[in-house]
CSV table of N, CA, C and O in Angstrom, one decimal:
chain,number,residue,atom,x,y,z
K,1247,UNK,N,246.9,26.6,6.5
K,1247,UNK,CA,246.6,27.4,7.7
K,1247,UNK,C,246.1,26.5,8.9
K,1247,UNK,O,246.3,26.8,10.0
K,1248,UNK,N,245.3,25.5,8.5
K,1248,UNK,CA,244.8,24.6,9.6
K,1248,UNK,C,245.9,24.0,10.4
K,1248,UNK,O,245.8,23.8,11.6
K,1249,UNK,N,247.0,23.6,9.7
K,1249,UNK,CA,248.1,23.0,10.4
K,1249,UNK,C,248.7,24.0,11.4
K,1249,UNK,O,249.1,23.6,12.5
K,1250,UNK,N,248.8,25.3,11.0
K,1250,UNK,CA,249.3,26.3,11.9
K,1250,UNK,C,248.4,26.5,13.1
K,1250,UNK,O,248.9,26.7,14.2
K,1251,UNK,N,247.1,26.5,12.8
K,1251,UNK,CA,246.1,26.7,13.9
K,1251,UNK,C,246.3,25.6,14.9
K,1251,UNK,O,246.4,25.9,16.1
K,1252,UNK,N,246.4,24.3,14.5
K,1252,UNK,CA,246.6,23.3,15.5
K,1252,UNK,C,248.0,23.4,16.2
K,1252,UNK,O,248.1,23.2,17.4
K,1253,UNK,N,249.0,23.7,15.4
K,1253,UNK,CA,250.3,23.9,16.0
K,1253,UNK,C,250.3,25.0,17.1
K,1253,UNK,O,250.9,24.8,18.2
K,1254,UNK,N,249.8,26.2,16.7
K,1254,UNK,CA,249.7,27.3,17.7
K,1254,UNK,C,248.9,26.9,18.9
K,1254,UNK,O,249.2,27.2,20.1
K,1255,UNK,N,247.8,26.2,18.7
K,1255,UNK,CA,246.9,25.8,19.8
K,1255,UNK,C,247.7,24.9,20.8
K,1255,UNK,O,247.7,25.1,22.0
K,1256,UNK,N,248.3,23.9,20.2
K,1256,UNK,CA,249.1,22.9,21.0
K,1256,UNK,C,250.2,23.6,21.7
K,1256,UNK,O,250.6,23.3,22.9
K,1257,UNK,N,250.9,24.5,21.0
K,1257,UNK,CA,251.9,25.3,21.6
K,1257,UNK,C,251.4,26.1,22.8
K,1257,UNK,O,252.0,26.1,23.9
K,1258,UNK,N,250.2,26.7,22.7
K,1258,UNK,CA,249.6,27.4,23.8
K,1258,UNK,C,249.3,26.5,25.0
K,1258,UNK,O,249.6,26.9,26.1
K,1259,UNK,N,248.8,25.3,24.7
K,1259,UNK,CA,248.6,24.4,25.8
K,1259,UNK,C,249.9,24.0,26.5
K,1259,UNK,O,249.9,23.9,27.7
K,1260,UNK,N,250.9,23.8,25.7
K,1260,UNK,CA,252.2,23.5,26.3
K,1260,UNK,C,252.7,24.6,27.2
K,1260,UNK,O,253.2,24.3,28.3
K,1261,UNK,N,252.7,25.8,26.7
K,1261,UNK,CA,253.1,27.0,27.5
K,1261,UNK,C,252.3,27.1,28.8
K,1261,UNK,O,252.9,27.3,29.8
K,1262,UNK,N,251.0,26.9,28.7
K,1262,UNK,CA,250.2,27.0,29.8
K,1262,UNK,C,250.5,25.9,30.9
K,1262,UNK,O,250.6,26.2,32.1
K,1263,UNK,N,250.8,24.7,30.4
K,1263,UNK,CA,251.1,23.6,31.3
K,1263,UNK,C,252.5,23.9,32.0
K,1263,UNK,O,252.7,23.4,33.1
K,1264,UNK,N,253.3,24.7,31.4
K,1264,UNK,CA,254.6,25.1,32.0
K,1264,UNK,C,254.5,26.3,32.9
K,1264,UNK,O,255.5,26.8,33.4
K,1265,UNK,N,253.3,26.9,32.9
K,1265,UNK,CA,253.1,28.2,33.7
K,1265,UNK,C,253.6,29.4,33.0
K,1265,UNK,O,253.8,30.4,33.6
K,1266,UNK,N,253.8,29.3,31.7
K,1266,UNK,CA,254.3,30.4,30.8
K,1266,UNK,C,253.1,31.0,30.2
K,1266,UNK,O,252.9,30.9,29.0
K,1267,UNK,N,252.3,31.7,31.0
K,1267,UNK,CA,251.0,32.1,30.5
K,1267,UNK,C,251.0,33.2,29.5
K,1267,UNK,O,250.2,33.3,28.6
K,1268,UNK,N,252.0,34.1,29.6
K,1268,UNK,CA,252.1,35.2,28.6
K,1268,UNK,C,252.4,34.6,27.2
K,1268,UNK,O,251.8,35.0,26.2
K,1269,UNK,N,253.2,33.6,27.2
K,1269,UNK,CA,253.5,32.9,25.9
K,1269,UNK,C,252.3,32.1,25.4
K,1269,UNK,O,252.1,32.0,24.2
K,1270,UNK,N,251.6,31.5,26.4
K,1270,UNK,CA,250.4,30.8,26.0
K,1270,UNK,C,249.4,31.7,25.3
K,1270,UNK,O,248.8,31.4,24.3
K,1271,UNK,N,249.2,32.9,25.9
K,1271,UNK,CA,248.3,33.9,25.4
K,1271,UNK,C,248.7,34.3,23.9
K,1271,UNK,O,247.9,34.3,23.0
K,1272,UNK,N,250.0,34.5,23.7
K,1272,UNK,CA,250.5,34.8,22.4
K,1272,UNK,C,250.2,33.7,21.4
K,1272,UNK,O,249.8,34.0,20.3
K,1273,UNK,N,250.3,32.5,21.8
K,1273,UNK,CA,250.0,31.4,20.9
K,1273,UNK,C,248.5,31.3,20.6
K,1273,UNK,O,248.1,31.1,19.5
K,1274,UNK,N,247.7,31.5,21.7
K,1274,UNK,CA,246.2,31.4,21.4
K,1274,UNK,C,245.8,32.6,20.5
K,1274,UNK,O,244.9,32.5,19.7
K,1275,UNK,N,246.5,33.8,20.7
K,1275,UNK,CA,246.2,34.9,19.8
K,1275,UNK,C,246.5,34.6,18.4
K,1275,UNK,O,245.7,35.0,17.5
K,1276,UNK,N,247.5,33.8,18.1
K,1276,UNK,CA,247.8,33.4,16.7
K,1276,UNK,C,246.7,32.5,16.2
K,1276,UNK,O,246.4,32.6,15.0
K,1277,UNK,N,246.2,31.6,17.0
K,1277,UNK,CA,245.1,30.7,16.6
K,1277,UNK,C,243.9,31.6,16.2
K,1277,UNK,O,243.3,31.4,15.2
K,1278,UNK,N,243.6,32.6,17.1
K,1278,UNK,CA,242.4,33.4,16.9
K,1278,UNK,C,242.6,34.3,15.6
K,1278,UNK,O,241.6,34.5,14.9
K,1279,UNK,N,243.8,34.7,15.2
K,1279,UNK,CA,244.0,35.4,14.0
K,1279,UNK,C,243.6,34.5,12.8
K,1279,UNK,O,243.0,35.0,11.9
K,1280,UNK,N,244.0,33.3,12.9
K,1280,UNK,CA,243.7,32.3,11.8
K,1280,UNK,C,242.3,31.9,11.8
K,1280,UNK,O,241.6,31.8,10.7
K,1281,UNK,N,241.8,31.7,13.0
K,1281,UNK,CA,240.4,31.1,13.1
K,1281,UNK,C,239.7,31.9,14.3
K,1281,UNK,O,239.7,31.4,15.4
K,1282,UNK,N,239.1,33.0,14.0
K,1282,UNK,CA,238.5,33.9,15.0
K,1282,UNK,C,237.4,33.2,15.8
K,1282,UNK,O,237.0,33.6,16.9
K,1283,UNK,N,236.8,32.1,15.2
K,1283,UNK,CA,235.7,31.4,15.8
K,1283,UNK,C,236.1,30.2,16.6
K,1283,UNK,O,235.3,29.3,16.8
K,1284,UNK,N,237.4,30.1,17.0
K,1284,UNK,CA,237.9,29.0,17.8
K,1284,UNK,C,237.5,29.2,19.2
K,1284,UNK,O,238.2,29.9,20.0
K,1285,UNK,N,236.4,28.6,19.6
K,1285,UNK,CA,235.9,28.7,21.0
K,1285,UNK,C,236.9,28.3,22.0
K,1285,UNK,O,237.1,28.9,23.0
K,1286,UNK,N,237.6,27.1,21.7
K,1286,UNK,CA,238.6,26.6,22.6
K,1286,UNK,C,239.7,27.6,22.8
K,1286,UNK,O,240.2,27.7,24.0
K,1287,UNK,N,240.2,28.2,21.8
K,1287,UNK,CA,241.3,29.2,21.9
K,1287,UNK,C,240.9,30.3,22.8
K,1287,UNK,O,241.7,30.8,23.6
K,1288,UNK,N,239.7,30.8,22.6
K,1288,UNK,CA,239.2,32.0,23.4
K,1288,UNK,C,239.1,31.6,24.9
K,1288,UNK,O,239.5,32.3,25.7
K,1289,UNK,N,238.6,30.3,25.2
K,1289,UNK,CA,238.5,29.9,26.5
K,1289,UNK,C,239.9,29.7,27.2
K,1289,UNK,O,240.1,30.2,28.3
K,1290,UNK,N,240.8,29.0,26.4
K,1290,UNK,CA,242.1,28.8,27.0
K,1290,UNK,C,242.9,30.1,27.2
K,1290,UNK,O,243.6,30.3,28.1
K,1291,UNK,N,242.6,31.1,26.3
K,1291,UNK,CA,243.2,32.4,26.4
K,1291,UNK,C,242.7,33.1,27.7
K,1291,UNK,O,243.5,33.6,28.5
K,1292,UNK,N,241.4,33.0,27.9
K,1292,UNK,CA,240.8,33.5,29.2
K,1292,UNK,C,241.4,32.9,30.4
K,1292,UNK,O,241.7,33.5,31.4
K,1293,UNK,N,241.6,31.5,30.3
K,1293,UNK,CA,242.2,30.8,31.5
K,1293,UNK,C,243.6,31.3,31.8
K,1293,UNK,O,244.0,31.6,32.9
K,1294,UNK,N,244.4,31.5,30.7
K,1294,UNK,CA,245.8,32.0,30.9
K,1294,UNK,C,245.8,33.4,31.4
K,1294,UNK,O,246.6,33.8,32.3
K,1295,UNK,N,244.9,34.3,30.9
K,1295,UNK,CA,244.8,35.6,31.5
K,1295,UNK,C,244.4,35.6,33.0
K,1295,UNK,O,245.0,36.4,33.8
K,1296,UNK,N,243.5,34.7,33.3
K,1296,UNK,CA,243.1,34.6,34.7
K,1296,UNK,C,244.3,34.2,35.6
K,1296,UNK,O,244.5,34.7,36.7
K,1297,UNK,N,245.2,33.3,35.1
K,1297,UNK,CA,246.4,32.9,35.8
K,1297,UNK,C,247.3,34.1,36.1
K,1297,UNK,O,248.1,34.1,37.0
K,1298,UNK,N,247.2,35.1,35.2
K,1298,UNK,CA,248.1,36.3,35.3
K,1298,UNK,C,247.3,37.4,36.1
K,1298,UNK,O,247.8,38.5,36.1
K,1299,UNK,N,246.2,37.0,36.7
K,1299,UNK,CA,245.3,38.0,37.5
K,1299,UNK,C,244.8,39.1,36.6
K,1299,UNK,O,244.6,40.2,37.1
K,1300,UNK,N,244.6,38.8,35.3
K,1300,UNK,CA,244.1,39.8,34.4
K,1300,UNK,C,242.6,39.4,34.1
K,1300,UNK,O,242.2,39.0,33.0
K,1301,UNK,N,241.8,39.4,35.2
K,1301,UNK,CA,240.5,38.9,35.2
K,1301,UNK,C,239.5,39.6,34.3
K,1301,UNK,O,238.6,39.0,33.7
K,1302,UNK,N,239.6,41.0,34.2
K,1302,UNK,CA,238.7,41.7,33.3
K,1302,UNK,C,239.0,41.3,31.8
K,1302,UNK,O,238.0,41.1,31.1
K,1303,UNK,N,240.2,41.1,31.5
K,1303,UNK,CA,240.5,40.6,30.1
K,1303,UNK,C,240.0,39.2,29.9
K,1303,UNK,O,239.6,38.8,28.8
K,1304,UNK,N,240.1,38.4,31.0
K,1304,UNK,CA,239.7,37.0,30.9
K,1304,UNK,C,238.2,37.0,30.6
K,1304,UNK,O,237.7,36.2,29.7
K,1305,UNK,N,237.4,37.9,31.2
K,1305,UNK,CA,236.0,37.9,31.0
K,1305,UNK,C,235.7,38.3,29.5
K,1305,UNK,O,234.8,37.7,28.9
K,1306,UNK,N,236.5,39.2,29.0
K,1306,UNK,CA,236.3,39.5,27.5
K,1306,UNK,C,236.5,38.3,26.7
K,1306,UNK,O,235.7,38.0,25.7
K,1307,UNK,N,237.6,37.5,27.0
K,1307,UNK,CA,237.8,36.3,26.2
K,1307,UNK,C,236.7,35.3,26.4
K,1307,UNK,O,236.2,34.6,25.4
K,1308,UNK,N,236.2,35.1,27.6
K,1308,UNK,CA,235.1,34.2,27.8
K,1308,UNK,C,233.9,34.6,27.1
K,1308,UNK,O,233.1,33.8,26.5
K,1309,UNK,N,233.6,35.9,27.1
K,1309,UNK,CA,232.4,36.5,26.3
K,1309,UNK,C,232.6,36.2,24.8
K,1309,UNK,O,231.5,35.9,24.2
K,1310,UNK,N,233.8,36.2,24.3
K,1310,UNK,CA,234.0,35.9,22.9
K,1310,UNK,C,233.6,34.4,22.7
K,1310,UNK,O,233.0,34.1,21.7
K,1311,UNK,N,234.0,33.5,23.6
K,1311,UNK,CA,233.7,32.1,23.4
K,1311,UNK,C,232.2,31.9,23.5
K,1311,UNK,O,231.6,31.2,22.8
K,1312,UNK,N,231.6,32.6,24.5
K,1312,UNK,CA,230.1,32.5,24.7
K,1312,UNK,C,229.4,32.9,23.4
K,1312,UNK,O,228.4,32.3,23.1
K,1313,UNK,N,229.8,33.9,22.7
K,1313,UNK,CA,229.2,34.3,21.5
K,1313,UNK,C,229.3,33.2,20.4
K,1313,UNK,O,228.4,33.1,19.6
K,1314,UNK,N,230.3,32.4,20.5
K,1314,UNK,CA,230.5,31.3,19.5
K,1314,UNK,C,229.8,30.1,20.0
K,1314,UNK,O,229.2,29.4,19.2
K,1315,UNK,N,229.9,29.7,21.3
K,1315,UNK,CA,229.5,28.5,21.8
K,1315,UNK,C,228.8,28.8,23.2
K,1315,UNK,O,229.4,28.5,24.2
K,1316,UNK,N,227.5,29.2,23.2
K,1316,UNK,CA,226.9,29.6,24.4
K,1316,UNK,C,226.5,28.5,25.3
K,1316,UNK,O,226.0,28.7,26.4
K,1317,UNK,N,226.6,27.2,24.9
K,1317,UNK,CA,226.2,26.1,25.7
K,1317,UNK,C,227.4,25.4,26.4
K,1317,UNK,O,227.2,24.3,26.9
K,1318,UNK,N,228.6,26.0,26.4
K,1318,UNK,CA,229.7,25.4,27.0
K,1318,UNK,C,229.7,25.8,28.5
K,1318,UNK,O,230.0,26.9,28.9
K,1319,UNK,N,229.4,24.8,29.4
K,1319,UNK,CA,229.2,25.1,30.8
K,1319,UNK,C,230.6,25.5,31.4
K,1319,UNK,O,230.6,26.3,32.4
K,1320,UNK,N,231.7,25.0,30.8
K,1320,UNK,CA,233.0,25.4,31.4
K,1320,UNK,C,233.3,26.9,31.3
K,1320,UNK,O,233.8,27.4,32.2
K,1321,UNK,N,232.9,27.5,30.2
K,1321,UNK,CA,233.2,28.9,30.0
K,1321,UNK,C,232.3,29.7,30.9
K,1321,UNK,O,232.8,30.7,31.5
K,1322,UNK,N,231.1,29.3,31.1
K,1322,UNK,CA,230.2,30.0,32.1
K,1322,UNK,C,230.8,29.9,33.5
K,1322,UNK,O,230.8,30.9,34.2
K,1323,UNK,N,231.3,28.8,33.8
K,1323,UNK,CA,231.9,28.6,35.2
K,1323,UNK,C,233.2,29.4,35.3
K,1323,UNK,O,233.4,30.1,36.3
K,1324,UNK,N,234.0,29.4,34.3
K,1324,UNK,CA,235.3,30.2,34.3
K,1324,UNK,C,235.0,31.6,34.4
K,1324,UNK,O,235.6,32.4,35.1
K,1325,UNK,N,234.0,32.1,33.7
K,1325,UNK,CA,233.5,33.5,33.7
K,1325,UNK,C,233.1,33.9,35.1
K,1325,UNK,O,233.4,34.9,35.7
K,1326,UNK,N,232.3,33.0,35.7
K,1326,UNK,CA,231.9,33.2,37.1
K,1326,UNK,C,233.1,33.3,38.1
K,1326,UNK,O,233.1,34.2,38.9
K,1327,UNK,N,234.1,32.5,37.9
K,1327,UNK,CA,235.3,32.6,38.8
K,1327,UNK,C,236.0,33.9,38.5
K,1327,UNK,O,236.5,34.5,39.5
K,1328,UNK,N,236.1,34.3,37.3
K,1328,UNK,CA,236.7,35.6,37.0
K,1328,UNK,C,236.0,36.7,37.7
K,1328,UNK,O,236.6,37.6,38.3
K,1329,UNK,N,234.7,36.7,37.7
K,1329,UNK,CA,233.9,37.7,38.4
K,1329,UNK,C,234.1,37.7,39.9
K,1329,UNK,O,234.1,38.7,40.5
K,1330,UNK,N,234.2,36.5,40.4
K,1330,UNK,CA,234.5,36.4,41.9
K,1330,UNK,C,235.7,37.1,42.2
K,1330,UNK,O,235.8,37.9,43.1
K,1331,UNK,N,236.8,36.9,41.4
K,1331,UNK,CA,238.1,37.5,41.7
K,1331,UNK,C,238.0,39.1,41.4
K,1331,UNK,O,238.8,39.8,42.0
K,1332,UNK,N,237.1,39.5,40.6
K,1332,UNK,CA,236.9,40.9,40.4
K,1332,UNK,C,236.0,41.6,41.5
K,1332,UNK,O,235.7,42.8,41.5
K,1333,UNK,N,235.5,40.7,42.4
K,1333,UNK,CA,234.6,41.2,43.4
K,1333,UNK,C,233.2,41.5,42.9
K,1333,UNK,O,232.4,42.3,43.6
K,1334,UNK,N,232.8,40.9,41.8
K,1334,UNK,CA,231.5,41.1,41.2
K,1334,UNK,C,230.6,39.9,41.5
K,1334,UNK,O,230.4,39.1,40.5
K,1335,UNK,N,230.1,39.8,42.7
K,1335,UNK,CA,229.4,38.6,43.1
K,1335,UNK,C,228.1,38.3,42.2
K,1335,UNK,O,227.8,37.2,41.8
K,1336,UNK,N,227.4,39.4,41.9
K,1336,UNK,CA,226.1,39.2,41.2
K,1336,UNK,C,226.4,38.7,39.8
K,1336,UNK,O,225.7,37.8,39.3
K,1337,UNK,N,227.4,39.2,39.1
K,1337,UNK,CA,227.8,38.7,37.8
K,1337,UNK,C,228.3,37.2,37.9
K,1337,UNK,O,228.0,36.4,37.0
K,1338,UNK,N,229.0,36.9,39.0
K,1338,UNK,CA,229.5,35.6,39.2
K,1338,UNK,C,228.3,34.6,39.3
K,1338,UNK,O,228.2,33.6,38.7
K,1339,UNK,N,227.4,35.0,40.2
K,1339,UNK,CA,226.2,34.2,40.4
K,1339,UNK,C,225.4,34.0,39.1
K,1339,UNK,O,225.0,32.8,38.8
K,1340,UNK,N,225.3,35.0,38.3
K,1340,UNK,CA,224.6,34.9,37.0
K,1340,UNK,C,225.3,33.9,36.1
K,1340,UNK,O,224.6,33.1,35.4
K,1341,UNK,N,226.6,33.9,36.1
K,1341,UNK,CA,227.4,33.0,35.3
K,1341,UNK,C,227.2,31.6,35.7
K,1341,UNK,O,227.0,30.7,34.9
K,1342,UNK,N,227.3,31.4,37.0
K,1342,UNK,CA,227.1,30.0,37.6
K,1342,UNK,C,225.7,29.5,37.3
K,1342,UNK,O,225.5,28.3,37.0
K,1343,UNK,N,224.7,30.4,37.5
K,1343,UNK,CA,223.3,30.0,37.2
K,1343,UNK,C,223.2,29.6,35.8
K,1343,UNK,O,222.4,28.6,35.5
K,1344,UNK,N,223.8,30.3,34.9
K,1344,UNK,CA,223.7,29.9,33.5
K,1344,UNK,C,224.3,28.5,33.2
K,1344,UNK,O,223.7,27.7,32.5
K,1345,UNK,N,225.5,28.3,33.8
K,1345,UNK,CA,226.1,26.9,33.7
K,1345,UNK,C,225.2,25.9,34.2
K,1345,UNK,O,225.0,24.8,33.6
K,1346,UNK,N,224.6,26.1,35.3
K,1346,UNK,CA,223.7,25.1,36.0
K,1346,UNK,C,222.4,24.9,35.1
K,1346,UNK,O,221.9,23.8,35.0
K,1347,UNK,N,221.9,26.0,34.5
K,1347,UNK,CA,220.7,25.9,33.7
K,1347,UNK,C,221.0,25.0,32.4
K,1347,UNK,O,220.2,24.3,32.0
K,1348,UNK,N,222.2,25.2,31.9
K,1348,UNK,CA,222.6,24.4,30.8
K,1348,UNK,C,222.8,22.9,31.1
K,1348,UNK,O,222.4,22.0,30.4
K,1349,UNK,N,223.5,22.7,32.3
K,1349,UNK,CA,223.7,21.3,32.8
K,1349,UNK,C,223.4,21.3,34.3
K,1349,UNK,O,224.3,21.5,35.1
K,1350,UNK,N,222.2,20.9,34.7
K,1350,UNK,CA,221.9,20.9,36.1
K,1350,UNK,C,222.8,19.9,36.9
K,1350,UNK,O,222.8,20.1,38.1
K,1351,UNK,N,223.4,19.0,36.3
K,1351,UNK,CA,224.3,18.1,37.0
K,1351,UNK,C,225.8,18.6,37.2
K,1351,UNK,O,226.6,17.9,37.7
K,1352,UNK,N,226.0,19.8,36.7
K,1352,UNK,CA,227.4,20.3,36.7
K,1352,UNK,C,227.8,20.8,38.1
K,1352,UNK,O,227.6,21.9,38.5
K,1353,UNK,N,228.3,19.9,38.9
K,1353,UNK,CA,228.6,20.1,40.3
K,1353,UNK,C,229.6,21.2,40.5
K,1353,UNK,O,229.6,21.9,41.6
K,1354,UNK,N,230.6,21.4,39.6
K,1354,UNK,CA,231.6,22.4,39.8
K,1354,UNK,C,231.0,23.8,39.9
K,1354,UNK,O,231.3,24.6,40.8
K,1355,UNK,N,230.0,24.1,39.0
K,1355,UNK,CA,229.4,25.4,39.0
K,1355,UNK,C,228.5,25.5,40.3
K,1355,UNK,O,228.4,26.6,40.8
K,1356,UNK,N,227.9,24.4,40.7
K,1356,UNK,CA,227.1,24.5,41.9
K,1356,UNK,C,228.0,24.8,43.1
K,1356,UNK,O,227.6,25.6,44.0
K,1357,UNK,N,229.1,24.2,43.2
K,1357,UNK,CA,230.1,24.4,44.3
K,1357,UNK,C,230.6,25.9,44.3
K,1357,UNK,O,230.6,26.5,45.3
K,1358,UNK,N,230.9,26.3,43.1
K,1358,UNK,CA,231.4,27.7,42.9
K,1358,UNK,C,230.3,28.7,43.2
K,1358,UNK,O,230.6,29.8,43.8
K,1359,UNK,N,229.1,28.4,42.9
K,1359,UNK,CA,228.0,29.3,43.2
K,1359,UNK,C,227.8,29.4,44.8
K,1359,UNK,O,227.6,30.5,45.3
K,1360,UNK,N,228.0,28.3,45.5
K,1360,UNK,CA,227.9,28.3,46.9
K,1360,UNK,C,229.1,29.2,47.5
K,1360,UNK,O,228.8,30.0,48.5
K,1361,UNK,N,230.2,29.1,46.9
K,1361,UNK,CA,231.4,29.9,47.4
K,1361,UNK,C,231.0,31.4,47.1
K,1361,UNK,O,231.3,32.3,48.0
K,1362,UNK,N,230.5,31.7,46.0
K,1362,UNK,CA,230.1,33.1,45.7
K,1362,UNK,C,229.1,33.6,46.6
K,1362,UNK,O,229.1,34.8,47.0
K,1363,UNK,N,228.1,32.8,47.0
K,1363,UNK,CA,227.1,33.2,48.0
K,1363,UNK,C,227.7,33.6,49.3
K,1363,UNK,O,227.2,34.5,50.0
K,1364,UNK,N,228.8,32.9,49.7
K,1364,UNK,CA,229.5,33.2,51.0
K,1364,UNK,C,230.4,34.4,50.9
K,1364,UNK,O,230.8,34.9,52.0
K,1365,UNK,N,230.7,34.8,49.7
K,1365,UNK,CA,231.6,36.0,49.6
K,1365,UNK,C,230.9,37.3,50.0
K,1365,UNK,O,229.7,37.3,50.1
K,1366,UNK,N,231.7,38.3,50.3
K,1366,UNK,CA,231.1,39.6,50.6
K,1366,UNK,C,230.4,40.1,49.4
K,1366,UNK,O,230.6,39.8,48.3
K,1367,UNK,N,229.4,41.0,49.7
K,1367,UNK,CA,228.7,41.6,48.6
K,1367,UNK,C,229.6,42.3,47.6
K,1367,UNK,O,230.8,42.6,47.9
K,1368,UNK,N,229.1,42.6,46.4
K,1368,UNK,CA,229.8,43.3,45.4
K,1368,UNK,C,230.5,44.6,45.9
K,1368,UNK,O,230.0,45.3,46.8
K,1369,UNK,N,231.7,44.8,45.3
K,1369,UNK,CA,232.4,46.0,45.7
K,1369,UNK,C,231.7,47.2,45.0
K,1369,UNK,O,231.2,47.1,43.9
K,1370,UNK,N,231.8,48.3,45.6
K,1370,UNK,CA,231.2,49.5,45.0
K,1370,UNK,C,232.2,50.5,44.6
K,1370,UNK,O,233.4,50.4,44.9
């Protein structure tokens, strides 16, 4: 089963690199069936969903990774970006703040936080 997990994960990465995000999601889903605690598969799945403008679903995938690996600054940053695209500035700021709290030197989250601050207030 581990060989299949690695095969499906690499397949998902390949599909994503080709812009074939639906197929990438399907591959990451296969990884998750075999290994539900694969934080990387959840994050990559979220990234692919984001590329398809399915940001609410991306947040769900990011939350799954956070439950497994709450100290990954990348997922907190990605989650913040998804919230920006959903027009949820406060949630975005909270995600960026968490990434910065984990790694104060993580400049990507700092930059994205500044962008979020310049965005319009949350949609109602």
